[in-house]
Amino acid sequence: MPFIDSHAHLAGDGFAADRTDVLARLRAAGGEGVVCIGESLAAAAGARALADTAPGFVWWTAGVHPHDAAGYDPTTDGPAVRAAMADGAVAVGECGLDYHYDHAPRPLQRRAFADQLAIARDTGRPVVVHTRDAEEDTRAMVEEAGVAGIRGVLHCYTGSHGLAEAALAAGWSVSFSGIVTFKKWDDLALLRLVPDDRLLVESDSPFLAPVPNRGKRNEPAWCAYTVHRLAEVRGVAPAVLGRQLVANTRSFFRLS
Ligand SMILES: [Zn+2]
Ligand SMILES: [Zn+2]
C-alpha cells in the first residue's frame, strides 16, 4: 500500500543505530518516502544529511519548535531558517504554539511562530505547524497566514473541529498520526471532516507508535497502520487512500 510519511524525526540519537534499516523497512511497507522534520537548526542539519543519503525518498525541513521558542532569535535563527529554504528544505517548521506544556512563555511562542510564518510567506514554502491547547491563537494566526497566501499543515492533529475547519478554509491541510488508532480515540467525525485532497498522514516518529505497536519506538513504516485506520473510518480502500495521500504529500511539499 503506497503512502508517504509526511512528518518524522529521524535525525535524533534514537535512530543512530539503524537509520538505513528504518528506511529499508519503509520501502518494504510500500512507503514512497518520508519528510524528515528539523524541529531545531541542529535537527535540520541532521535531517538534511539524511536526505542527502536518499534523494527523492527523504526530504527535510527546518524550523524551531514552540518548546524552544524562548531561545528563538529572529536576527540569527530567522536567517538560518531562510538559508535552509534556499538549500533545499521543503518546508518551514515544525513551528507553532504549545500551551499544554508551556515550555516557553506564550508571547515568545507567538513571536517565533509569526517570524517563521513570515519566512514561509517570503520563500513560498509551506509551513508545518504544531498546535496544542492553543486553539484561539492558532486560529487567528492561521487565518491571517491564509490571507497572506501561506500554505500550511496542522500536524498530528487532535484538536477541535472548529480549528480544523478554519485551517481548511484558509487552504491548509490536516495530518493525522498513530493517535487515531488508539482505542480511546473516538472523534471519528474529525477523520471524515478533512476533504480527500487536504489529508496527510504521518508517523511523528519516534513518538506515538500506532496500535499494535503502541509504546514502542515509532518508525515511518508503521504509518501503514494509520492509513488502514483512516481508510476504514472514511470508507475507502486503503490502497486508494494511500495513492491519494502520496499525491497530496507530493503536491503539498512540491516534492521532486
Ligand atoms: Zn509536533
Ligand atoms: Zn514533530
PDB file of N, CA and C in Angstrom, residues 133-198:
ATOM      1  N   ASP A 133      -3.535  22.816  22.646  1.00  0.00           N
ATOM      2  CA  ASP A 133      -4.199  23.638  23.665  1.00  0.00           C
ATOM      3  C   ASP A 133      -3.956  25.131  23.439  1.00  0.00           C
ATOM      4  N   ALA A 134      -3.919  25.523  22.181  1.00  0.00           N
ATOM      5  CA  ALA A 134      -3.678  26.928  21.828  1.00  0.00           C
ATOM      6  C   ALA A 134      -4.608  27.305  20.682  1.00  0.00           C
ATOM      7  N   GLU A 135      -5.853  26.893  20.809  1.00  0.00           N
ATOM      8  CA  GLU A 135      -6.779  26.956  19.680  1.00  0.00           C
ATOM      9  C   GLU A 135      -7.021  28.382  19.184  1.00  0.00           C
ATOM     10  N   GLU A 136      -7.326  29.290  20.117  1.00  0.00           N
ATOM     11  CA  GLU A 136      -7.709  30.644  19.689  1.00  0.00           C
ATOM     12  C   GLU A 136      -6.581  31.350  18.967  1.00  0.00           C
ATOM     13  N   ASP A 137      -5.387  31.301  19.570  1.00  0.00           N
ATOM     14  CA  ASP A 137      -4.253  31.999  18.962  1.00  0.00           C
ATOM     15  C   ASP A 137      -3.827  31.317  17.666  1.00  0.00           C
ATOM     16  N   THR A 138      -3.876  29.984  17.638  1.00  0.00           N
ATOM     17  CA  THR A 138      -3.522  29.279  16.404  1.00  0.00           C
ATOM     18  C   THR A 138      -4.491  29.675  15.301  1.00  0.00           C
ATOM     19  N   ARG A 139      -5.762  29.684  15.639  1.00  0.00           N
ATOM     20  CA  ARG A 139      -6.778  30.012  14.637  1.00  0.00           C
ATOM     21  C   ARG A 139      -6.536  31.404  14.054  1.00  0.00           C
ATOM     22  N   ALA A 140      -6.288  32.364  14.939  1.00  0.00           N
ATOM     23  CA  ALA A 140      -6.069  33.739  14.463  1.00  0.00           C
ATOM     24  C   ALA A 140      -4.855  33.817  13.548  1.00  0.00           C
ATOM     25  N   MET A 141      -3.792  33.136  13.932  1.00  0.00           N
ATOM     26  CA  MET A 141      -2.558  33.230  13.146  1.00  0.00           C
ATOM     27  C   MET A 141      -2.668  32.446  11.844  1.00  0.00           C
ATOM     28  N   VAL A 142      -3.383  31.325  11.853  1.00  0.00           N
ATOM     29  CA  VAL A 142      -3.576  30.546  10.619  1.00  0.00           C
ATOM     30  C   VAL A 142      -4.467  31.319   9.652  1.00  0.00           C
ATOM     31  N   GLU A 143      -5.511  31.937  10.180  1.00  0.00           N
ATOM     32  CA  GLU A 143      -6.405  32.697   9.289  1.00  0.00           C
ATOM     33  C   GLU A 143      -5.664  33.856   8.644  1.00  0.00           C
ATOM     34  N   GLU A 144      -4.846  34.543   9.435  1.00  0.00           N
ATOM     35  CA  GLU A 144      -4.059  35.651   8.903  1.00  0.00           C
ATOM     36  C   GLU A 144      -3.053  35.136   7.858  1.00  0.00           C
ATOM     37  N   ALA A 145      -2.450  33.981   8.156  1.00  0.00           N
ATOM     38  CA  ALA A 145      -1.486  33.394   7.220  1.00  0.00           C
ATOM     39  C   ALA A 145      -2.170  33.031   5.905  1.00  0.00           C
ATOM     40  N   GLY A 146      -3.376  32.468   6.001  1.00  0.00           N
ATOM     41  CA  GLY A 146      -4.104  32.094   4.791  1.00  0.00           C
ATOM     42  C   GLY A 146      -4.352  33.300   3.900  1.00  0.00           C
ATOM     43  N   VAL A 147      -4.721  34.415   4.520  1.00  0.00           N
ATOM     44  CA  VAL A 147      -4.957  35.648   3.761  1.00  0.00           C
ATOM     45  C   VAL A 147      -3.669  36.097   3.075  1.00  0.00           C
ATOM     46  N   ALA A 148      -2.540  35.854   3.732  1.00  0.00           N
ATOM     47  CA  ALA A 148      -1.235  36.252   3.174  1.00  0.00           C
ATOM     48  C   ALA A 148      -0.730  35.253   2.134  1.00  0.00           C
ATOM     49  N   GLY A 149      -1.521  34.202   1.876  1.00  0.00           N
ATOM     50  CA  GLY A 149      -1.134  33.236   0.843  1.00  0.00           C
ATOM     51  C   GLY A 149      -0.193  32.147   1.331  1.00  0.00           C
ATOM     52  N   ILE A 150      -0.046  32.028   2.655  1.00  0.00           N
ATOM     53  CA  ILE A 150       0.827  30.990   3.218  1.00  0.00           C
ATOM     54  C   ILE A 150       0.036  29.682   3.302  1.00  0.00           C
ATOM     55  N   ARG A 151       0.653  28.593   2.815  1.00  0.00           N
ATOM     56  CA  ARG A 151       0.029  27.271   2.914  1.00  0.00           C
ATOM     57  C   ARG A 151       0.659  26.514   4.068  1.00  0.00           C
ATOM     58  N   GLY A 152      -0.144  25.746   4.772  1.00  0.00           N
ATOM     59  CA  GLY A 152       0.407  25.022   5.900  1.00  0.00           C
ATOM     60  C   GLY A 152      -0.350  23.742   6.186  1.00  0.00           C
ATOM     61  N   VAL A 153       0.198  22.992   7.141  1.00  0.00           N
ATOM     62  CA  VAL A 153      -0.463  21.773   7.619  1.00  0.00           C
ATOM     63  C   VAL A 153      -0.491  21.803   9.139  1.00  0.00           C
ATOM     64  N   LEU A 154      -1.636  21.441   9.706  1.00  0.00           N
ATOM     65  CA  LEU A 154      -1.717  21.191  11.141  1.00  0.00           C
ATOM     66  C   LEU A 154      -1.304  19.741  11.339  1.00  0.00           C
ATOM     67  N   HIS A 155      -0.130  19.528  11.951  1.00  0.00           N
ATOM     68  CA  HIS A 155       0.402  18.166  12.026  1.00  0.00           C
ATOM     69  C   HIS A 155      -0.048  17.473  13.295  1.00  0.00           C
ATOM     70  N   CYS A 156      -0.118  16.150  13.224  1.00  0.00           N
ATOM     71  CA  CYS A 156      -0.519  15.323  14.369  1.00  0.00           C
ATOM     72  C   CYS A 156      -1.773  15.901  15.010  1.00  0.00           C
ATOM     73  N   TYR A 157      -2.763  16.171  14.178  1.00  0.00           N
ATOM     74  CA  TYR A 157      -3.886  16.971  14.653  1.00  0.00           C
ATOM     75  C   TYR A 157      -4.840  16.160  15.530  1.00  0.00           C
ATOM     76  N   THR A 158      -5.176  16.732  16.689  1.00  0.00           N
ATOM     77  CA  THR A 158      -6.148  16.111  17.595  1.00  0.00           C
ATOM     78  C   THR A 158      -7.065  17.173  18.193  1.00  0.00           C
ATOM     79  N   GLY A 159      -7.068  18.363  17.607  1.00  0.00           N
ATOM     80  CA  GLY A 159      -7.811  19.473  18.201  1.00  0.00           C
ATOM     81  C   GLY A 159      -9.275  19.489  17.808  1.00  0.00           C
ATOM     82  N   SER A 160      -9.861  20.673  17.910  1.00  0.00           N
ATOM     83  CA  SER A 160     -11.300  20.818  17.696  1.00  0.00           C
ATOM     84  C   SER A 160     -11.641  20.786  16.214  1.00  0.00           C
ATOM     85  N   HIS A 161     -12.920  20.512  15.947  1.00  0.00           N
ATOM     86  CA  HIS A 161     -13.403  20.599  14.561  1.00  0.00           C
ATOM     87  C   HIS A 161     -13.318  22.043  14.081  1.00  0.00           C
ATOM     88  N   GLY A 162     -13.572  22.995  14.984  1.00  0.00           N
ATOM     89  CA  GLY A 162     -13.588  24.399  14.592  1.00  0.00           C
ATOM     90  C   GLY A 162     -12.244  24.867  14.069  1.00  0.00           C
ATOM     91  N   LEU A 163     -11.172  24.480  14.749  1.00  0.00           N
ATOM     92  CA  LEU A 163      -9.839  24.900  14.289  1.00  0.00           C
ATOM     93  C   LEU A 163      -9.493  24.195  12.972  1.00  0.00           C
ATOM     94  N   ALA A 164      -9.858  22.918  12.865  1.00  0.00           N
ATOM     95  CA  ALA A 164      -9.605  22.205  11.603  1.00  0.00           C
ATOM     96  C   ALA A 164     -10.352  22.877  10.456  1.00  0.00           C
ATOM     97  N   GLU A 165     -11.592  23.237  10.702  1.00  0.00           N
ATOM     98  CA  GLU A 165     -12.391  23.872   9.642  1.00  0.00           C
ATOM     99  C   GLU A 165     -11.826  25.232   9.259  1.00  0.00           C
ATOM    100  N   ALA A 166     -11.345  25.973  10.260  1.00  0.00           N
ATOM    101  CA  ALA A 166     -10.743  27.276   9.963  1.00  0.00           C
ATOM    102  C   ALA A 166      -9.483  27.109   9.121  1.00  0.00           C
ATOM    103  N   ALA A 167      -8.673  26.104   9.455  1.00  0.00           N
ATOM    104  CA  ALA A 167      -7.450  25.856   8.685  1.00  0.00           C
ATOM    105  C   ALA A 167      -7.787  25.421   7.261  1.00  0.00           C
ATOM    106  N   LEU A 168      -8.773  24.539   7.136  1.00  0.00           N
ATOM    107  CA  LEU A 168      -9.175  24.092   5.794  1.00  0.00           C
ATOM    108  C   LEU A 168      -9.694  25.268   4.977  1.00  0.00           C
ATOM    109  N   ALA A 169     -10.450  26.143   5.624  1.00  0.00           N
ATOM    110  CA  ALA A 169     -10.983  27.319   4.918  1.00  0.00           C
ATOM    111  C   ALA A 169      -9.858  28.245   4.477  1.00  0.00           C
ATOM    112  N   ALA A 170      -8.750  28.223   5.217  1.00  0.00           N
ATOM    113  CA  ALA A 170      -7.585  29.040   4.855  1.00  0.00           C
ATOM    114  C   ALA A 170      -6.745  28.374   3.767  1.00  0.00           C
ATOM    115  N   GLY A 171      -7.191  27.199   3.322  1.00  0.00           N
ATOM    116  CA  GLY A 171      -6.469  26.497   2.261  1.00  0.00           C
ATOM    117  C   GLY A 171      -5.435  25.509   2.772  1.00  0.00           C
ATOM    118  N   TRP A 172      -5.465  25.259   4.076  1.00  0.00           N
ATOM    119  CA  TRP A 172      -4.456  24.410   4.700  1.00  0.00           C
ATOM    120  C   TRP A 172      -4.851  22.937   4.661  1.00  0.00           C
ATOM    121  N   SER A 173      -3.913  22.086   5.045  1.00  0.00           N
ATOM    122  CA  SER A 173      -4.119  20.640   5.128  1.00  0.00           C
ATOM    123  C   SER A 173      -4.067  20.198   6.590  1.00  0.00           C
ATOM    124  N   VAL A 174      -4.491  18.961   6.823  1.00  0.00           N
ATOM    125  CA  VAL A 174      -4.502  18.392   8.175  1.00  0.00           C
ATOM    126  C   VAL A 174      -3.856  17.010   8.105  1.00  0.00           C
ATOM    127  N   SER A 175      -2.960  16.740   9.049  1.00  0.00           N
ATOM    128  CA  SER A 175      -2.250  15.466   9.083  1.00  0.00           C
ATOM    129  C   SER A 175      -2.584  14.702  10.355  1.00  0.00           C
ATOM    130  N   PHE A 176      -2.841  13.403  10.181  1.00  0.00           N
ATOM    131  CA  PHE A 176      -3.148  12.545  11.326  1.00  0.00           C
ATOM    132  C   PHE A 176      -2.017  11.545  11.566  1.00  0.00           C
ATOM    133  N   SER A 177      -1.826  11.256  12.857  1.00  0.00           N
ATOM    134  CA  SER A 177      -0.754  10.342  13.289  1.00  0.00           C
ATOM    135  C   SER A 177      -1.364   9.059  13.850  1.00  0.00           C
ATOM    136  N   GLY A 178      -0.519   8.226  14.428  1.00  0.00           N
ATOM    137  CA  GLY A 178      -0.956   6.971  15.033  1.00  0.00           C
ATOM    138  C   GLY A 178      -1.951   7.122  16.171  1.00  0.00           C
ATOM    139  N   ILE A 179      -2.106   8.346  16.681  1.00  0.00           N
ATOM    140  CA  ILE A 179      -3.094   8.573  17.749  1.00  0.00           C
ATOM    141  C   ILE A 179      -4.481   8.076  17.327  1.00  0.00           C
ATOM    142  N   VAL A 180      -4.781   8.194  16.034  1.00  0.00           N
ATOM    143  CA  VAL A 180      -6.137   7.838  15.586  1.00  0.00           C
ATOM    144  C   VAL A 180      -6.376   6.330  15.596  1.00  0.00           C
ATOM    145  N   THR A 181      -5.320   5.549  15.864  1.00  0.00           N
ATOM    146  CA  THR A 181      -5.505   4.094  16.001  1.00  0.00           C
ATOM    147  C   THR A 181      -5.715   3.680  17.450  1.00  0.00           C
ATOM    148  N   PHE A 182      -5.526   4.620  18.382  1.00  0.00           N
ATOM    149  CA  PHE A 182      -5.629   4.271  19.798  1.00  0.00           C
ATOM    150  C   PHE A 182      -7.081   3.926  20.142  1.00  0.00           C
ATOM    151  N   LYS A 183      -7.245   2.972  21.055  1.00  0.00           N
ATOM    152  CA  LYS A 183      -8.589   2.509  21.432  1.00  0.00           C
ATOM    153  C   LYS A 183      -9.439   3.662  21.964  1.00  0.00           C
ATOM    154  N   LYS A 184      -8.801   4.603  22.682  1.00  0.00           N
ATOM    155  CA  LYS A 184      -9.589   5.669  23.296  1.00  0.00           C
ATOM    156  C   LYS A 184      -9.937   6.787  22.305  1.00  0.00           C
ATOM    157  N   TRP A 185      -9.358   6.748  21.103  1.00  0.00           N
ATOM    158  CA  TRP A 185      -9.646   7.796  20.131  1.00  0.00           C
ATOM    159  C   TRP A 185     -11.065   7.606  19.591  1.00  0.00           C
ATOM    160  N   ASP A 186     -11.938   8.573  19.803  1.00  0.00           N
ATOM    161  CA  ASP A 186     -13.327   8.357  19.380  1.00  0.00           C
ATOM    162  C   ASP A 186     -13.880   9.471  18.490  1.00  0.00           C
ATOM    163  N   ASP A 187     -13.029  10.420  18.093  1.00  0.00           N
ATOM    164  CA  ASP A 187     -13.551  11.510  17.253  1.00  0.00           C
ATOM    165  C   ASP A 187     -13.448  11.116  15.773  1.00  0.00           C
ATOM    166  N   LEU A 188     -14.254  10.125  15.419  1.00  0.00           N
ATOM    167  CA  LEU A 188     -14.198   9.640  14.035  1.00  0.00           C
ATOM    168  C   LEU A 188     -14.681  10.708  13.058  1.00  0.00           C
ATOM    169  N   ALA A 189     -15.573  11.579  13.523  1.00  0.00           N
ATOM    170  CA  ALA A 189     -16.084  12.644  12.642  1.00  0.00           C
ATOM    171  C   ALA A 189     -14.947  13.556  12.184  1.00  0.00           C
ATOM    172  N   LEU A 190     -13.964  13.770  13.050  1.00  0.00           N
ATOM    173  CA  LEU A 190     -12.819  14.610  12.666  1.00  0.00           C
ATOM    174  C   LEU A 190     -12.061  13.964  11.499  1.00  0.00           C
ATOM    175  N   LEU A 191     -11.963  12.639  11.541  1.00  0.00           N
ATOM    176  CA  LEU A 191     -11.219  11.931  10.489  1.00  0.00           C
ATOM    177  C   LEU A 191     -11.957  11.975   9.153  1.00  0.00           C
ATOM    178  N   ARG A 192     -13.272  12.225   9.227  1.00  0.00           N
ATOM    179  CA  ARG A 192     -14.067  12.310   7.990  1.00  0.00           C
ATOM    180  C   ARG A 192     -14.228  13.753   7.522  1.00  0.00           C
ATOM    181  N   LEU A 193     -13.895  14.691   8.379  1.00  0.00           N
ATOM    182  CA  LEU A 193     -14.137  16.111   8.094  1.00  0.00           C
ATOM    183  C   LEU A 193     -13.165  16.667   7.047  1.00  0.00           C
ATOM    184  N   VAL A 194     -11.983  16.079   6.981  1.00  0.00           N
ATOM    185  CA  VAL A 194     -10.944  16.612   6.090  1.00  0.00           C
ATOM    186  C   VAL A 194     -11.188  16.104   4.662  1.00  0.00           C
ATOM    187  N   PRO A 195     -11.282  17.022   3.687  1.00  0.00           N
ATOM    188  CA  PRO A 195     -11.503  16.581   2.306  1.00  0.00           C
ATOM    189  C   PRO A 195     -10.350  15.710   1.807  1.00  0.00           C
ATOM    190  N   ASP A 196     -10.654  14.853   0.825  1.00  0.00           N
ATOM    191  CA  ASP A 196      -9.667  13.903   0.298  1.00  0.00           C
ATOM    192  C   ASP A 196      -8.344  14.573  -0.059  1.00  0.00           C
ATOM    193  N   ASP A 197      -8.427  15.758  -0.659  1.00  0.00           N
ATOM    194  CA  ASP A 197      -7.201  16.360  -1.203  1.00  0.00           C
ATOM    195  C   ASP A 197      -6.445  17.206  -0.171  1.00  0.00           C
ATOM    196  N   ARG A 198      -6.915  17.241   1.084  1.00  0.00           N
ATOM    197  CA  ARG A 198      -6.221  18.016   2.138  1.00  0.00           C
ATOM    198  C   ARG A 198      -5.700  17.127   3.248  1.00  0.00           C
TER     199      ARG A 198
END
